[in-house]
Short mmCIF file of C-alpha atoms in Angstrom, two decimals:
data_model
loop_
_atom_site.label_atom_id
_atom_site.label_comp_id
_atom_site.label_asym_id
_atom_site.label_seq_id
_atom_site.Cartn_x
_atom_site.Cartn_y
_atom_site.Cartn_z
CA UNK A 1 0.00 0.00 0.00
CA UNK A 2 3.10 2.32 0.65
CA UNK A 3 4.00 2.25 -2.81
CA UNK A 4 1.32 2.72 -4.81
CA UNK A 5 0.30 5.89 -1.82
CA UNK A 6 3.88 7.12 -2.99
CA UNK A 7 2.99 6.59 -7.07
CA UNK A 8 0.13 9.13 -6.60
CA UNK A 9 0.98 11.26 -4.31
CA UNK A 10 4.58 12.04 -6.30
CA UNK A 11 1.81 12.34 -9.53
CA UNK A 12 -0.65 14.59 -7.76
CA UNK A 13 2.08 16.79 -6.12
CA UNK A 14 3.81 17.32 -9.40
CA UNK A 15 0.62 18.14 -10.70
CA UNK A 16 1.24 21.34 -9.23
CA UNK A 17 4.49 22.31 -10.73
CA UNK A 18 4.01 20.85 -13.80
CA UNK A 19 0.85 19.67 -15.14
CA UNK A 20 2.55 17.77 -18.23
CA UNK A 21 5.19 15.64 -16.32
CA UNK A 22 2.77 14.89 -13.89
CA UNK A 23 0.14 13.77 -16.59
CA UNK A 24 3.26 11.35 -17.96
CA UNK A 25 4.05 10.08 -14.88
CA UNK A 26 0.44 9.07 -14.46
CA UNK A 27 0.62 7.08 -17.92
CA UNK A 28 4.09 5.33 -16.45
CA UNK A 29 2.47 4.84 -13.29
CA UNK A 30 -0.61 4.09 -14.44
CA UNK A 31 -1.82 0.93 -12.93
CA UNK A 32 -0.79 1.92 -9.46
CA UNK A 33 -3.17 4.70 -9.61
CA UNK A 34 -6.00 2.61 -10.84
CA UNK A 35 -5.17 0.06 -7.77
CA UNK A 36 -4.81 3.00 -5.26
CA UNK A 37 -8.32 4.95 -6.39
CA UNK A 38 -10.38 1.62 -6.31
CA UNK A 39 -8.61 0.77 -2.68
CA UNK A 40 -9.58 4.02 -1.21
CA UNK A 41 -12.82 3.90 -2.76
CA UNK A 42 -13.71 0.66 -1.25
CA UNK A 43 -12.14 1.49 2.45
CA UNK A 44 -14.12 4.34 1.89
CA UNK A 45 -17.59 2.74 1.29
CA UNK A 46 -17.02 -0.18 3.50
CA UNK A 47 -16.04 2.03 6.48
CA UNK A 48 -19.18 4.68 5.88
CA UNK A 49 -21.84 2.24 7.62
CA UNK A 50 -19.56 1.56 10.59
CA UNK A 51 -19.89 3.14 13.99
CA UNK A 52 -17.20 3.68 16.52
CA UNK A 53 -17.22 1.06 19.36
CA UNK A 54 -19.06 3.17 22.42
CA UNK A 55 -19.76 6.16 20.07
CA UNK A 56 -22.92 7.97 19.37
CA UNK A 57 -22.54 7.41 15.74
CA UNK A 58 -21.42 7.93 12.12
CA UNK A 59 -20.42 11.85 12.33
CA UNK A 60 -17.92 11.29 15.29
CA UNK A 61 -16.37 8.40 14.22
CA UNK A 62 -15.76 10.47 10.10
CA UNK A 63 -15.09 13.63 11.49
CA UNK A 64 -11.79 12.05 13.36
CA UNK A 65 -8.98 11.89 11.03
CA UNK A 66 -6.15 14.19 9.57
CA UNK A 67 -7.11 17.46 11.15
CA UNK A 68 -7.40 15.75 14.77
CA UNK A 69 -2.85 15.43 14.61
CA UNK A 70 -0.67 18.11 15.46
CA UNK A 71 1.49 18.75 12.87
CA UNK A 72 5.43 17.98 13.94
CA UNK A 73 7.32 21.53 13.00
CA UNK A 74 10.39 19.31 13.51
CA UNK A 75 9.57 17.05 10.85
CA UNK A 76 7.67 19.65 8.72
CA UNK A 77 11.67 22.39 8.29
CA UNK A 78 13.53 18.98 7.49
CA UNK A 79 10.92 17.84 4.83
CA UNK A 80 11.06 21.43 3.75
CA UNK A 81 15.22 21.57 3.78
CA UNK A 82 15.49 18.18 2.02
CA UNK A 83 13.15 19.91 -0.35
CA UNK A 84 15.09 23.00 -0.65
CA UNK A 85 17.84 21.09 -1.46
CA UNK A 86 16.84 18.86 -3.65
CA UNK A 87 14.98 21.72 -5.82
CA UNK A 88 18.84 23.00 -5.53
CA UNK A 89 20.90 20.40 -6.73
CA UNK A 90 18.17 19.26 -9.64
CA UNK A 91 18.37 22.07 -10.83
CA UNK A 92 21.84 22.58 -10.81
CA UNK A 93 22.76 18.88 -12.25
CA UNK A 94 20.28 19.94 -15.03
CA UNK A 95 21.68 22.84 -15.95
CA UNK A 96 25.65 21.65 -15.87
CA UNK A 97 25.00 17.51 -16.79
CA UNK A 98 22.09 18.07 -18.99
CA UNK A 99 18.93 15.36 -18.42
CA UNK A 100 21.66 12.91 -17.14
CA UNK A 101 22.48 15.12 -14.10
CA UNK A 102 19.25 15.58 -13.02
CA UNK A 103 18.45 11.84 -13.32
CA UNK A 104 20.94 11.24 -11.10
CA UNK A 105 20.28 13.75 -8.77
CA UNK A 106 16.38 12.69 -8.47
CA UNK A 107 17.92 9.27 -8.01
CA UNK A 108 19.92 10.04 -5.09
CA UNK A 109 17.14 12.42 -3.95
CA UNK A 110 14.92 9.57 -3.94
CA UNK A 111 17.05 7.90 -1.39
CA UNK A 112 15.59 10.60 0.92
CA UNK A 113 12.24 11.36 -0.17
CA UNK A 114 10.70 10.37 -3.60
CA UNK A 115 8.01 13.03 -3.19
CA UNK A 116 10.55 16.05 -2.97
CA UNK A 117 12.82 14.26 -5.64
CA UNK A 118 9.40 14.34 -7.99
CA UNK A 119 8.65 17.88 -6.91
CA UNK A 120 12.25 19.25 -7.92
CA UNK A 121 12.41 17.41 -11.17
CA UNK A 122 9.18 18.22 -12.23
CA UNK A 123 9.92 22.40 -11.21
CA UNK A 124 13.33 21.42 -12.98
CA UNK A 125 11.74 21.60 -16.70
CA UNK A 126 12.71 24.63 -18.69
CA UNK A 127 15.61 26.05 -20.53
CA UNK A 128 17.61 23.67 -19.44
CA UNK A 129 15.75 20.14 -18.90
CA UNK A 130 12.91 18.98 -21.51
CA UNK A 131 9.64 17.48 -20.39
CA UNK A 132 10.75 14.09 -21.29
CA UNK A 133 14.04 14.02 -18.70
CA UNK A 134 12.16 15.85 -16.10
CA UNK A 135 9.41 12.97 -16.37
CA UNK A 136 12.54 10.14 -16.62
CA UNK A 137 13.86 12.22 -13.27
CA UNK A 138 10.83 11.70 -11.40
CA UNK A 139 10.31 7.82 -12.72
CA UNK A 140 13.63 6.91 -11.71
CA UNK A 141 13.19 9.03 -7.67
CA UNK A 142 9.58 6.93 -7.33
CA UNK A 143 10.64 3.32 -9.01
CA UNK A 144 13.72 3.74 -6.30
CA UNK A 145 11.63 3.83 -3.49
CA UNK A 146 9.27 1.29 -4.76
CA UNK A 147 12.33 -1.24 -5.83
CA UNK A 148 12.50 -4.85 -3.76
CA UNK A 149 15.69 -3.80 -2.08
CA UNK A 150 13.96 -0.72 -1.06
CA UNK A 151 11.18 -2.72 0.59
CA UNK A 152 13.51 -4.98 2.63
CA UNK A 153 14.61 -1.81 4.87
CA UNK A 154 11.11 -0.87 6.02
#
């Protein structure tokens, strides 16, 4: 389930920066984000008739999720650095290596956080990178984290 969350999550968020790498990754990717929408839509509808055990019914038990946490500010400045960073060195790789360099750096960026990696090649498309290695980029940071030998050290 971790993997195919990460497939569509690193397509929606580069959605934002760029809406035609992020339309290609969903065509690589494609599959996954079939498998993750019908998932979610089934935990959805099976889980709207239950009740919570000793609750008074369906509104408590839906209205407790995501906005219930506190939000780590720890966790949210390193996300946010590794980010930085990785927008930095993308771009940089990109601009001195060509689509190589930033293939490499979204693959080492991956190591860290697919999501970001996908974010900073997809904002990486321009003068200097084409459509087509921005979308390799961000293949090559989300088919890291999803490898086998990526699963054996969760």
């Amino acid at each position: 389930m971790t993997n195919r969350s990460t497939i569509v999550l690193a397509v929606a968020i580069t959605r934002v920066v760029n809406v035609e790498v992020s339309s290609r990754l969903a065509l690589v990717f494609g599959d996954a984000t079939m498998m993750i929408a019908a998932e979610t839509a089934f935990l959805l509808l099976r889980r709207r008739g239950r009740t919570p055990e000793g609750g008074d019914g369906q509104e408590q038990y839906l209205s407790a999720g995501l906005l219930d946490r506190p939000i780590s500010i720890p966790a949210t400045l390193s996300l946010a650095g590794i980010l930085l960073l990785l927008l930095v060195v993308t771009r940089g790789a990109a601009d001195v290596f060509g689509g190589g360099g930033a293939v490499a750096a979204a693959a080492v960026g991956g190591l860290a956080d697919a999501h970001s990696a996908a974010l900073a090649a997809a904002s990486a498309t321009g003068e200097s990178l084409s459509v087509d290695a921005a979308t390799m980029a961000a293949t090559v940071a989300v088919a890291r984290t999803c490898s086998p030998s990526s699963r054996s050290q969760q």
